[in-house]
Tab-separated table of N, CA, C and O in Angstrom:
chain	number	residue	atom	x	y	z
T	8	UNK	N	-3.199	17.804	-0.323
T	8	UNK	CA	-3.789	16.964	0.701
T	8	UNK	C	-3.078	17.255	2.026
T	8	UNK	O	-1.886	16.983	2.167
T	9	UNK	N	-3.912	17.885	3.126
T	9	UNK	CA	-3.435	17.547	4.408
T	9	UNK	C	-2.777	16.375	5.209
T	9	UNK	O	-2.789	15.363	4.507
T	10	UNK	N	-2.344	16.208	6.139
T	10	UNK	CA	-1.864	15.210	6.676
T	10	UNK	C	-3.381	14.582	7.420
T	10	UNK	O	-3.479	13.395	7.731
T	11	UNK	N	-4.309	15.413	7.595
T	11	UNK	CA	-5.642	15.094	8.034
T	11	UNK	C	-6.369	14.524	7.248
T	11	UNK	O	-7.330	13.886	7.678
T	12	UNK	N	-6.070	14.613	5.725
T	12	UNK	CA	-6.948	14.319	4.954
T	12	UNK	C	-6.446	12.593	4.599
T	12	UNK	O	-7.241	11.782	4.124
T	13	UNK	N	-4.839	12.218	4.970
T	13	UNK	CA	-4.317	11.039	5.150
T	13	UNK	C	-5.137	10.614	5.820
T	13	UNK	O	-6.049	10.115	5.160
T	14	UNK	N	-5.270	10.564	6.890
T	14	UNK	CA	-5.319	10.100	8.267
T	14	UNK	C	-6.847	9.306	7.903
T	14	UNK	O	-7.089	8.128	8.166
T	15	UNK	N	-7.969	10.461	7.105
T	15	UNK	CA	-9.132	10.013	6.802
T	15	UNK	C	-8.894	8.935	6.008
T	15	UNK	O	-9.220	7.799	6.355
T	16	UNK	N	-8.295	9.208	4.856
T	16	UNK	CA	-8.169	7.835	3.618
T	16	UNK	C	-7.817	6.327	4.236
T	16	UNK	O	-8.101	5.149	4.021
T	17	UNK	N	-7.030	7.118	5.127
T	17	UNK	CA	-6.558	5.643	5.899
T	17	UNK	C	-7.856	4.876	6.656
T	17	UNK	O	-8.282	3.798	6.239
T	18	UNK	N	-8.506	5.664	7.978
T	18	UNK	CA	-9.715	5.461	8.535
T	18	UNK	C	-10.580	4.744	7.474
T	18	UNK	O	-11.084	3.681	7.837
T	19	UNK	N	-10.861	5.230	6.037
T	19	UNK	CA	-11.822	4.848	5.436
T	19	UNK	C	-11.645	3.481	4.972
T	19	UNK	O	-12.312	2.515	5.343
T	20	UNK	N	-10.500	3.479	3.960
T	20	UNK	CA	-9.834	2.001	4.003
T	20	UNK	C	-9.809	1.123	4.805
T	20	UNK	O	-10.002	-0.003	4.345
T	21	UNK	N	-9.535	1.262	6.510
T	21	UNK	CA	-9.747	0.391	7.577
T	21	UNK	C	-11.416	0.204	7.349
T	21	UNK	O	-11.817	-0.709	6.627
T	22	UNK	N	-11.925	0.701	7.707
T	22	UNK	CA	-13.262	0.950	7.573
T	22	UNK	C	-13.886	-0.238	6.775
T	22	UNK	O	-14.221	-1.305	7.291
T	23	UNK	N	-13.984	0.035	5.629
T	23	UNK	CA	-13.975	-0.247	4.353
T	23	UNK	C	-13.747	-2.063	3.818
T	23	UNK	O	-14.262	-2.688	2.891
T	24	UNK	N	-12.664	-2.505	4.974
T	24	UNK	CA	-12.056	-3.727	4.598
T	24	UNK	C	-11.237	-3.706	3.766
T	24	UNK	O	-10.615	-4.767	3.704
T	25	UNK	N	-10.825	-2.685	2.810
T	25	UNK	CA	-10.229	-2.216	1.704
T	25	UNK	C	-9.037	-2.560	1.239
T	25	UNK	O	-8.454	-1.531	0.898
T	26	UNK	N	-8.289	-3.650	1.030
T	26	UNK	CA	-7.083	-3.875	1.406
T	26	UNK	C	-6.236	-2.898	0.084
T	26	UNK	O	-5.262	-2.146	0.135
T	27	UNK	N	-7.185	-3.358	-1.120
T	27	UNK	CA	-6.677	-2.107	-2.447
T	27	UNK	C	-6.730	-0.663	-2.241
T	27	UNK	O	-5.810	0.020	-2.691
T	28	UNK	N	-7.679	-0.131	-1.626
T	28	UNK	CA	-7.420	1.371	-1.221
T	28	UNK	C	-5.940	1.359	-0.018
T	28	UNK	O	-4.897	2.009	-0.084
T	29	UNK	N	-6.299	0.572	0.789
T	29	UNK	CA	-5.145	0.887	1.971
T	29	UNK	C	-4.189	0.668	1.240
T	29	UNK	O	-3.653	1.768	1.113
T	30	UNK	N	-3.383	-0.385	0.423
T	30	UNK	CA	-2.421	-0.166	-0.284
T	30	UNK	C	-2.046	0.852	-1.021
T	30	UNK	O	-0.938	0.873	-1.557
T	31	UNK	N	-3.027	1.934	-1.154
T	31	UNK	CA	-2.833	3.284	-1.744
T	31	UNK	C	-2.315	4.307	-0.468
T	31	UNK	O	-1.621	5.190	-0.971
T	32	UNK	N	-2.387	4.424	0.533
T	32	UNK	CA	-1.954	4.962	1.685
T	32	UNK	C	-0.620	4.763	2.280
T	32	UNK	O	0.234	5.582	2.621
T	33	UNK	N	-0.650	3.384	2.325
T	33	UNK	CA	1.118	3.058	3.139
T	33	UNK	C	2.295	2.927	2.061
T	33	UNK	O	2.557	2.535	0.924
T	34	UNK	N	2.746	3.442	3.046
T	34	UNK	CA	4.340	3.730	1.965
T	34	UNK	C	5.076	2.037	2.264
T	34	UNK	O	4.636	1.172	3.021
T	35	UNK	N	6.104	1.986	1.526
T	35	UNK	CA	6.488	1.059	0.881
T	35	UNK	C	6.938	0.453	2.681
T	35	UNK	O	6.448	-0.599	3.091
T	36	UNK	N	7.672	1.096	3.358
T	36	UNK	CA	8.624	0.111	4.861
T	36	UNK	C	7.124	0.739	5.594
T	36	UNK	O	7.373	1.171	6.720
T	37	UNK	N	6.626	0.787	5.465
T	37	UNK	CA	5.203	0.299	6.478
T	37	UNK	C	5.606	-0.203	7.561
T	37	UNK	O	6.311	-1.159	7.238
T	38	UNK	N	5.553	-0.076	9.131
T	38	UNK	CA	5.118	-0.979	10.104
T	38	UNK	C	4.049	-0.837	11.232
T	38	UNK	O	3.992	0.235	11.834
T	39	UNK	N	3.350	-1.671	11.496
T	39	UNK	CA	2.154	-0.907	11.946
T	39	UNK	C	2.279	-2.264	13.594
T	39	UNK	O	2.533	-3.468	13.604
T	40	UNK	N	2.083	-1.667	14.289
T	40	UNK	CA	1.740	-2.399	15.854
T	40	UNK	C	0.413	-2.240	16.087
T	40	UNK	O	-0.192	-1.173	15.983
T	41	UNK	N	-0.109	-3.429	16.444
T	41	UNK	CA	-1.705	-3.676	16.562
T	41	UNK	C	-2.084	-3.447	18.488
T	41	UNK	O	-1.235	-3.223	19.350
T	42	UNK	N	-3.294	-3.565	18.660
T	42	UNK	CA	-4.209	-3.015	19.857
T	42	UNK	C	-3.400	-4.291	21.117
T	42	UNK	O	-3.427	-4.028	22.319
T	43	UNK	N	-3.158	-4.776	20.924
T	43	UNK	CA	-2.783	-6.277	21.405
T	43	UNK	C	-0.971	-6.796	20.995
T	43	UNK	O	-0.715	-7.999	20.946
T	44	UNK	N	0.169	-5.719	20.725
T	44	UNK	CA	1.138	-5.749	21.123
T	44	UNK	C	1.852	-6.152	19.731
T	44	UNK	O	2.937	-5.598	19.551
T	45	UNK	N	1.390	-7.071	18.674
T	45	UNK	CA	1.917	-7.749	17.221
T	45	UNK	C	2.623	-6.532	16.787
T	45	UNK	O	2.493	-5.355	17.124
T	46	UNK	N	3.244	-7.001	16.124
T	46	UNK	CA	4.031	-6.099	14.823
T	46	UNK	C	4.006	-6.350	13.622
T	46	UNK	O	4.574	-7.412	13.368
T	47	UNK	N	3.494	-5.711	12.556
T	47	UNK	CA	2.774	-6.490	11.106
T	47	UNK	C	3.919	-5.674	10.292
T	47	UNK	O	4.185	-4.525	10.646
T	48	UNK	N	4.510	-6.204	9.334
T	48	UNK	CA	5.163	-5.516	8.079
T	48	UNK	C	3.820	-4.990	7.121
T	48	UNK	O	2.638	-5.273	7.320
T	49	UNK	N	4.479	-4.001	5.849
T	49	UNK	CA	2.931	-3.374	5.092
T	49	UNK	C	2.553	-5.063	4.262
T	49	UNK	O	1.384	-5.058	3.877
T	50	UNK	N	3.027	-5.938	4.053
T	50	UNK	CA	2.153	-6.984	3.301
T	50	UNK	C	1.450	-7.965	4.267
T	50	UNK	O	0.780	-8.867	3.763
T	51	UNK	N	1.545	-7.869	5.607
T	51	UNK	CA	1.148	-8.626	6.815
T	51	UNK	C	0.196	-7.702	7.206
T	51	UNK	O	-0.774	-8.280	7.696
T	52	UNK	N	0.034	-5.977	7.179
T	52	UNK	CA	-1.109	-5.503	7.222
T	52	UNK	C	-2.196	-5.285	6.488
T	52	UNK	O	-3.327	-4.997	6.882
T	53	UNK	N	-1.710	-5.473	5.141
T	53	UNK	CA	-2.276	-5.378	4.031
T	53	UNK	C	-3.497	-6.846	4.051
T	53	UNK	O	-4.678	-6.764	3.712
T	54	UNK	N	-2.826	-8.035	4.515
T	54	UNK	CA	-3.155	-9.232	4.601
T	54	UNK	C	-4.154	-9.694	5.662
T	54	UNK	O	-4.506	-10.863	5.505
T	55	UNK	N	-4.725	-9.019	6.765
T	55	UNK	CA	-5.166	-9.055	7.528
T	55	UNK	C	-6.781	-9.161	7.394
T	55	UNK	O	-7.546	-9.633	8.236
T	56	UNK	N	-7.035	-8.735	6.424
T	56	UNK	CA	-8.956	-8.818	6.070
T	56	UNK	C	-8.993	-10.255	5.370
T	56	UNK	O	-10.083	-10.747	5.079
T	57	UNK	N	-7.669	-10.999	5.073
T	57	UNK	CA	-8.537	-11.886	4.539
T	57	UNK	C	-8.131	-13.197	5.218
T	57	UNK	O	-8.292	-14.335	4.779
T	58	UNK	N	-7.456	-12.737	6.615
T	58	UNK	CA	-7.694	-13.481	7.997
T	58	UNK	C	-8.441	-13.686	9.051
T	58	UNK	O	-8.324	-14.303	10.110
T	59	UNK	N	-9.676	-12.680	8.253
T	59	UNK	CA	-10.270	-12.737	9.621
T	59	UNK	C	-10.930	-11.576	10.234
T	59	UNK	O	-11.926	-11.453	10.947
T	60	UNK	N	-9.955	-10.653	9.669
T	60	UNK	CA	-10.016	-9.404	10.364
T	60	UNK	C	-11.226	-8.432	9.718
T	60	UNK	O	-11.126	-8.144	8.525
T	61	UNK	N	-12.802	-7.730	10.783
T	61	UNK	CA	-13.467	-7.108	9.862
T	61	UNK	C	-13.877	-5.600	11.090
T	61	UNK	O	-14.387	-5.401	12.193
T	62	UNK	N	-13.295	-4.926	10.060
T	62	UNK	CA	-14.112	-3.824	10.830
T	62	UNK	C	-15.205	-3.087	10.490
T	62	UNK	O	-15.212	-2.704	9.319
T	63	UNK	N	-16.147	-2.770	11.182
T	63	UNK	CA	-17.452	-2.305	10.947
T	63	UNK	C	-17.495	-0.641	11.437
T	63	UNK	O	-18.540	0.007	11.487
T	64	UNK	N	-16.767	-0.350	11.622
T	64	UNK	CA	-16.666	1.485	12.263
T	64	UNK	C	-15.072	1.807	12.296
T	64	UNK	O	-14.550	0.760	12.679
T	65	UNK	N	-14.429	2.429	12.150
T	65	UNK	CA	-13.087	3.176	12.428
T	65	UNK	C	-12.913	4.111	12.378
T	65	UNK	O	-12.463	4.561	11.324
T	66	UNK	N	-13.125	4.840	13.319
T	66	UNK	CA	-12.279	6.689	13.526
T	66	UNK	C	-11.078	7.170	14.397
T	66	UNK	O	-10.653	6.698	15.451
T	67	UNK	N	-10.675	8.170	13.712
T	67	UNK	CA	-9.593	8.562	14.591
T	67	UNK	C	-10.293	9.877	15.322
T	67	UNK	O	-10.851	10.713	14.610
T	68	UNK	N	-10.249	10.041	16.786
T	68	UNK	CA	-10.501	11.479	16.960
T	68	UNK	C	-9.542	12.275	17.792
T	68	UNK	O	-8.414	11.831	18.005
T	69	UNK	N	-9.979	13.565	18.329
T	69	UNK	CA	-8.936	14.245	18.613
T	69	UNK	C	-7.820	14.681	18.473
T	69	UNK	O	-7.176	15.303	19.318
T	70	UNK	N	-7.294	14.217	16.738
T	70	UNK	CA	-5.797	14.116	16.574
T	70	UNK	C	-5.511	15.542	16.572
T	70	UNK	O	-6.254	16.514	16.436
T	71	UNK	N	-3.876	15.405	16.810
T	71	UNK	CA	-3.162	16.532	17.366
T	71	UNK	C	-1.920	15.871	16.544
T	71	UNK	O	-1.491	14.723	16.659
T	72	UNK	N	-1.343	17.168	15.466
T	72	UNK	CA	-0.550	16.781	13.955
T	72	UNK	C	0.576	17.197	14.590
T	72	UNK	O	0.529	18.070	15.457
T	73	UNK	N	1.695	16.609	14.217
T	73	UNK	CA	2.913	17.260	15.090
T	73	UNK	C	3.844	17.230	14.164
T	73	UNK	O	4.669	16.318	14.227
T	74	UNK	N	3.940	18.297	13.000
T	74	UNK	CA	5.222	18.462	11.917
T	74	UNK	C	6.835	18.176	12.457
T	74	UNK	O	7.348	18.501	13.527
T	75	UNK	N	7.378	17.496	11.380
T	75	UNK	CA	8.843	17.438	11.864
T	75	UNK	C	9.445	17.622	10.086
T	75	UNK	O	9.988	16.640	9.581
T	76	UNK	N	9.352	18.412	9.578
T	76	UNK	CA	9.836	18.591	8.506
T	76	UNK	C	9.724	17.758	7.102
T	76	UNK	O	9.787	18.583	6.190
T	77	UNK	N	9.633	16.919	6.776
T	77	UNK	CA	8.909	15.749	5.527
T	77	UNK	C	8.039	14.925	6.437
T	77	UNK	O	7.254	14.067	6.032
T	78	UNK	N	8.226	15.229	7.626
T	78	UNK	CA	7.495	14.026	8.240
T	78	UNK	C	6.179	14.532	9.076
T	78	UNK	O	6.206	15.762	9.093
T	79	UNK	N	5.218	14.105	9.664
T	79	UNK	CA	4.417	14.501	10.430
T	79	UNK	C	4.356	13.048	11.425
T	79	UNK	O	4.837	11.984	11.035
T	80	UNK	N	3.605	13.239	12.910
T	80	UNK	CA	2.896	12.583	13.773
T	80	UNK	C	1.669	12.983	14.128
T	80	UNK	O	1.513	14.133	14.539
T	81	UNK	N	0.474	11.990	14.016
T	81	UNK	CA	-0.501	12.602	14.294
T	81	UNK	C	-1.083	11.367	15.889
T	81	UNK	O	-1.073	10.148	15.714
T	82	UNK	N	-1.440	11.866	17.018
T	82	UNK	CA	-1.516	11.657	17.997
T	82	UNK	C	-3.040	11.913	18.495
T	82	UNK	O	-3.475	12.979	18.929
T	83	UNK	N	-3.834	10.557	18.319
T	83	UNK	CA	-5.350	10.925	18.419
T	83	UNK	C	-6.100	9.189	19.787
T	83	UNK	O	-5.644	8.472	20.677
T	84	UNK	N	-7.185	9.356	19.164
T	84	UNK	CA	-7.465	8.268	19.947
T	84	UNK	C	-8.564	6.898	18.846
T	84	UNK	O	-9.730	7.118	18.516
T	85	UNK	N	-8.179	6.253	18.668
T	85	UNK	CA	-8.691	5.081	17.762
T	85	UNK	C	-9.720	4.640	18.181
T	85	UNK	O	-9.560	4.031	19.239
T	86	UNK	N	-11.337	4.690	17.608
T	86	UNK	CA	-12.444	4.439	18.304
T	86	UNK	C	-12.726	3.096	16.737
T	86	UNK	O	-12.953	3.517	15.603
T	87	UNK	N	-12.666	2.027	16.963
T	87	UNK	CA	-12.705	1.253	16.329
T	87	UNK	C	-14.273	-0.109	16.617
T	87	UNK	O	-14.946	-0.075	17.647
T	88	UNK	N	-14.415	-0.684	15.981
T	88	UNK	CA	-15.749	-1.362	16.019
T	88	UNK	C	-15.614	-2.905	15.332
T	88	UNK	O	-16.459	-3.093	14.457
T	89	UNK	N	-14.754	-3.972	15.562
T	89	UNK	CA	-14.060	-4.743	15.074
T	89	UNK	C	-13.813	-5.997	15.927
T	89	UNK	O	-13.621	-6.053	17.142
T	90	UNK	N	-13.861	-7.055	14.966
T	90	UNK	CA	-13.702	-8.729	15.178
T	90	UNK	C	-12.732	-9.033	14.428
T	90	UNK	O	-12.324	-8.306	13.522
T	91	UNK	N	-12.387	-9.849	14.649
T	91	UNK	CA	-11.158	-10.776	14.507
T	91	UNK	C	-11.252	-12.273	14.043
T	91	UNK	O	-10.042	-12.473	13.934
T	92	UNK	N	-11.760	-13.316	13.736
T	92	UNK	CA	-11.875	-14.507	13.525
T	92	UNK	C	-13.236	-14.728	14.435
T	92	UNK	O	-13.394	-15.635	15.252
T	93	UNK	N	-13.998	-13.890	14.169
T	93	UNK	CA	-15.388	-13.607	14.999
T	93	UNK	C	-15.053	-13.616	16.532
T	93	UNK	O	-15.725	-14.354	17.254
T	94	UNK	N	-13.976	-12.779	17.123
T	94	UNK	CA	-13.796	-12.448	18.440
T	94	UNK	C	-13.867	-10.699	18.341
T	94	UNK	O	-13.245	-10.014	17.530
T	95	UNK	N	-14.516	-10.360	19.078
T	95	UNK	CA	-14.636	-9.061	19.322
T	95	UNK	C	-13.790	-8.428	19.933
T	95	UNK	O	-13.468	-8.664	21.097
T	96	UNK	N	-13.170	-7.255	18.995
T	96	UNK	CA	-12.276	-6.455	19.502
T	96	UNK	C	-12.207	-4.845	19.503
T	96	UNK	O	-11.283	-4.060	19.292
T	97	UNK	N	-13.258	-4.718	19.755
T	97	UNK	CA	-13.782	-3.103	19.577
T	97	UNK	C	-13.216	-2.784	20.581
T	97	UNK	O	-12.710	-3.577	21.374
T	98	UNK	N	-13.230	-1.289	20.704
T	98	UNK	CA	-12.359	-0.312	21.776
T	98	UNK	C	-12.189	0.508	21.309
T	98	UNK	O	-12.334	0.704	20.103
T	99	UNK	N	-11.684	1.543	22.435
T	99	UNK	CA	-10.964	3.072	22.367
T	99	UNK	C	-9.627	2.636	22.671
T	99	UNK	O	-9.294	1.767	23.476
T	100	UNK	N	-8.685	3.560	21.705
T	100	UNK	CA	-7.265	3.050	21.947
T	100	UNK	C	-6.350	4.179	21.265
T	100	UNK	O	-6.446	4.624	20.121
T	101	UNK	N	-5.577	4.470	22.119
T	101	UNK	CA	-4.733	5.245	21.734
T	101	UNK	C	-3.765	5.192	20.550
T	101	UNK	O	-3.295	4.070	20.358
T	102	UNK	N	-3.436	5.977	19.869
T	102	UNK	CA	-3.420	5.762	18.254
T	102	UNK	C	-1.959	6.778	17.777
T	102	UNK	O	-1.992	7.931	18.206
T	103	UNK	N	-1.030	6.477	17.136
T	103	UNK	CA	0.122	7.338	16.982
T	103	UNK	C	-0.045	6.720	15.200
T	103	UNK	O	-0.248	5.552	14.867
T	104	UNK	N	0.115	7.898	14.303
T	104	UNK	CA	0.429	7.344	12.972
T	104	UNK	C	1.486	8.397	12.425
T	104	UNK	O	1.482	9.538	12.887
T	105	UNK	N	2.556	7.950	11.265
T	105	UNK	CA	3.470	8.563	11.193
T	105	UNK	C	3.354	8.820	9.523
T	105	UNK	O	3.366	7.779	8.867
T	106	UNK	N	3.258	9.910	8.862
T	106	UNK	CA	3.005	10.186	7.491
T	106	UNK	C	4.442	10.918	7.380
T	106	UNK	O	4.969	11.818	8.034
T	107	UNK	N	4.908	10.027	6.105
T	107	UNK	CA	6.053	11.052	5.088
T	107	UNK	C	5.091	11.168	4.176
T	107	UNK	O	4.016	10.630	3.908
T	108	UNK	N	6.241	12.599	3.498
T	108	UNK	CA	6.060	12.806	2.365
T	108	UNK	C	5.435	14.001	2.097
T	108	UNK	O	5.310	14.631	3.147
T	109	UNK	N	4.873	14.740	0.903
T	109	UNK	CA	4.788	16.170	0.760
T	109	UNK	C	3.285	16.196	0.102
T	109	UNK	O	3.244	15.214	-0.639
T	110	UNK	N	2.191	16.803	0.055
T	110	UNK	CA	0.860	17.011	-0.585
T	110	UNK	C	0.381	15.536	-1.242
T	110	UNK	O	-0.235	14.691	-0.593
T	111	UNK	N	0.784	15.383	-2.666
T	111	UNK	CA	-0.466	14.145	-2.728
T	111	UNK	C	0.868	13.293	-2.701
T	111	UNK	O	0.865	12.732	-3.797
T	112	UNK	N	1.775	12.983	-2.155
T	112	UNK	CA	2.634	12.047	-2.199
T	112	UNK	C	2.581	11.634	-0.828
T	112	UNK	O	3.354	10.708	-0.581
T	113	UNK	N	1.876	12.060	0.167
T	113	UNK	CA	1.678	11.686	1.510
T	113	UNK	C	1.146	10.110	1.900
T	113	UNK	O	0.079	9.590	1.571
T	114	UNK	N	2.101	9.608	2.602
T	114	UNK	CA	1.615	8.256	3.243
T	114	UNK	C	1.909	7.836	4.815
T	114	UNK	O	2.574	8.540	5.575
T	115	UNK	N	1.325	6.619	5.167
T	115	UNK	CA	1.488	6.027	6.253
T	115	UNK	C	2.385	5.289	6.398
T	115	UNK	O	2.372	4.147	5.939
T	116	UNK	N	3.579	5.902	7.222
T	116	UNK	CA	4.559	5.071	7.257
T	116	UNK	C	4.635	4.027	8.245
T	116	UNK	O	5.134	2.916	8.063
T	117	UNK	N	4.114	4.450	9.290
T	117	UNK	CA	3.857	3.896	10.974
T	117	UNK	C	2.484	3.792	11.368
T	117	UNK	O	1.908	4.736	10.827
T	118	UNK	N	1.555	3.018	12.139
T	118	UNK	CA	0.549	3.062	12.984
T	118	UNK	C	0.998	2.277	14.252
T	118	UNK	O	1.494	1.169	14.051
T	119	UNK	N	0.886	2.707	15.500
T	119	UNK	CA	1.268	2.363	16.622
T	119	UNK	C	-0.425	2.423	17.136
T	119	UNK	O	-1.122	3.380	16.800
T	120	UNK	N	-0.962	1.325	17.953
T	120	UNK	CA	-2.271	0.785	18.129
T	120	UNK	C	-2.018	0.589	19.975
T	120	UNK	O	-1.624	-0.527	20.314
T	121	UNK	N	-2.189	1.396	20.842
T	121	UNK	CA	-1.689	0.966	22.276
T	121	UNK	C	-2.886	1.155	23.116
T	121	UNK	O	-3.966	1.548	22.673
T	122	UNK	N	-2.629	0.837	24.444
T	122	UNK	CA	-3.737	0.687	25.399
T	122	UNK	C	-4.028	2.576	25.815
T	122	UNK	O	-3.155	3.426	25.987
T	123	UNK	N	-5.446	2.743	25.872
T	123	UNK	CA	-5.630	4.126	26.338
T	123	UNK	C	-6.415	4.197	27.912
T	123	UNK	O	-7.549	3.719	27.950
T	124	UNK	N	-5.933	4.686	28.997
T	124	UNK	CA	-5.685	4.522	30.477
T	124	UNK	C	-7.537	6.124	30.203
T	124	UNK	O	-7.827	7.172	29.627
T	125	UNK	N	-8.137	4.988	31.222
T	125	UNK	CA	-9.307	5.584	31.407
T	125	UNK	C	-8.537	6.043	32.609
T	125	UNK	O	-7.892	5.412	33.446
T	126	UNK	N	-8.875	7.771	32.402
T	126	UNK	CA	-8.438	8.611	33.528
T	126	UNK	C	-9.658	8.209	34.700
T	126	UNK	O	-8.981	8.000	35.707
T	127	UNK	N	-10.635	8.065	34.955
T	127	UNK	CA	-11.306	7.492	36.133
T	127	UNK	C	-11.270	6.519	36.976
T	127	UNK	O	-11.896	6.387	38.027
T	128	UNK	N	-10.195	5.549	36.270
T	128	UNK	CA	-9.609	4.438	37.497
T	128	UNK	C	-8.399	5.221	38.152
T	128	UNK	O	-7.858	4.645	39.097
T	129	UNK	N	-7.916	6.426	37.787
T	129	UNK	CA	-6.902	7.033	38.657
T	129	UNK	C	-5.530	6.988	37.878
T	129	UNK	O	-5.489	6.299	36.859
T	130	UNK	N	-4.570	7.570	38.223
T	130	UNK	CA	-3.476	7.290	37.229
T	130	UNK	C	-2.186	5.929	37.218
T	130	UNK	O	-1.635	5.324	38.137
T	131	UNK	N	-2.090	5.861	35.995
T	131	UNK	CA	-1.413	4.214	36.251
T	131	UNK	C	-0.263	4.420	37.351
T	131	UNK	O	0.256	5.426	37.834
T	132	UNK	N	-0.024	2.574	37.609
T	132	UNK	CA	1.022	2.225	38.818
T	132	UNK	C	2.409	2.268	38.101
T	132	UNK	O	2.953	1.210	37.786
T	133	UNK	N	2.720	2.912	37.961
T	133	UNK	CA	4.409	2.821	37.448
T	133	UNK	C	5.172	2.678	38.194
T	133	UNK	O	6.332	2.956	37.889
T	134	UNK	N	4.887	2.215	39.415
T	134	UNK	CA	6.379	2.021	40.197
T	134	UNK	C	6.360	0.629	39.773
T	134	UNK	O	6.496	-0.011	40.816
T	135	UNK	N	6.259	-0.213	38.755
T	135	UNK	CA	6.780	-1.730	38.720
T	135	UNK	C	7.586	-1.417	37.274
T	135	UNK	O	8.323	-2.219	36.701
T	136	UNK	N	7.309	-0.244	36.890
T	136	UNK	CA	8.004	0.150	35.585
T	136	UNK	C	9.482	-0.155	35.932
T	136	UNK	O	10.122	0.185	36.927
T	137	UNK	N	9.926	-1.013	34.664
T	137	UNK	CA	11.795	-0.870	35.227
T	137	UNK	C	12.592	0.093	34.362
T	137	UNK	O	12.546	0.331	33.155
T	138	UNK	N	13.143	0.448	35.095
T	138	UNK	CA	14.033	1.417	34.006
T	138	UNK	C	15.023	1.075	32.690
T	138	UNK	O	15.902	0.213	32.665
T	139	UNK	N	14.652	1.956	31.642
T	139	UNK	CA	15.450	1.730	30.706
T	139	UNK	C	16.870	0.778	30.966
T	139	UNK	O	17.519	1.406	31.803
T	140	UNK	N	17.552	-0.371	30.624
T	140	UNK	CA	18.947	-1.212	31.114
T	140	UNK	C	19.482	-0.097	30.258
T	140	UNK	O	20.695	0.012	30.074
């Protein structure tokens, strides 16, 4: 199994509502950061469909796999189709997921869920950025 072919199982499971397949994907220290800033442990993400949470579409596109030796990053953009406690939260969103592990032992260790800067409003204001203390 590719690290691409993760990435799908995962998508499908989101997809899916799946909370038993996705538990087949994430590795045991799971942490995943949502579109909106939260930080979920894997039994707080795992837990999430039957809060509320439904998605009706999930893809990843454009990803770009970035090997680091047991580990990979894959760096794409999250086109998602999704409510929340019947609040709508669909979007494009920039998407970082982090897979250990080797062929079929491959999982999701990380999903990072962040804001993606439409290049047509111009490029962001970072001068209010403060620097690292």
């Amino acid at each position: 199994m590719t690290v691409l072919d993760l990435v799908q199982r995962w998508t499908a499971a989101e997809q899916g509502n799946d909370a038993d397949a996705l538990d087949q994907v994430l590795a045991d220290e799971f942490v995943g950061v949502g579109p909106f800033g939260f930080v979920l442990n894997r039994s707080q993400w795992l837990a999430r469909f039957g809060q509320g949470l439904e998605n009706q579409a999930v893809a990843v596109e454009d990803a770009q796999v970035h090997g680091h030796g047991g580990a990979a990053v894959v760096i794409g953009v999250l086109d998602q189709h999704t409510t929340h406690q019947g609040k709508d939260s669909s979007g494009r969103y920039r998407v970082t997921i982090v897979a250990v592990g080797d062929g079929d032992d491959q999982r999701v260790a990380a999903v990072h869920i962040g804001p993606l800067h439409d290049p047509r409003s111009g490029p962001p204001d970072v001068s209010k950025l403060r620097p690292a203390a």
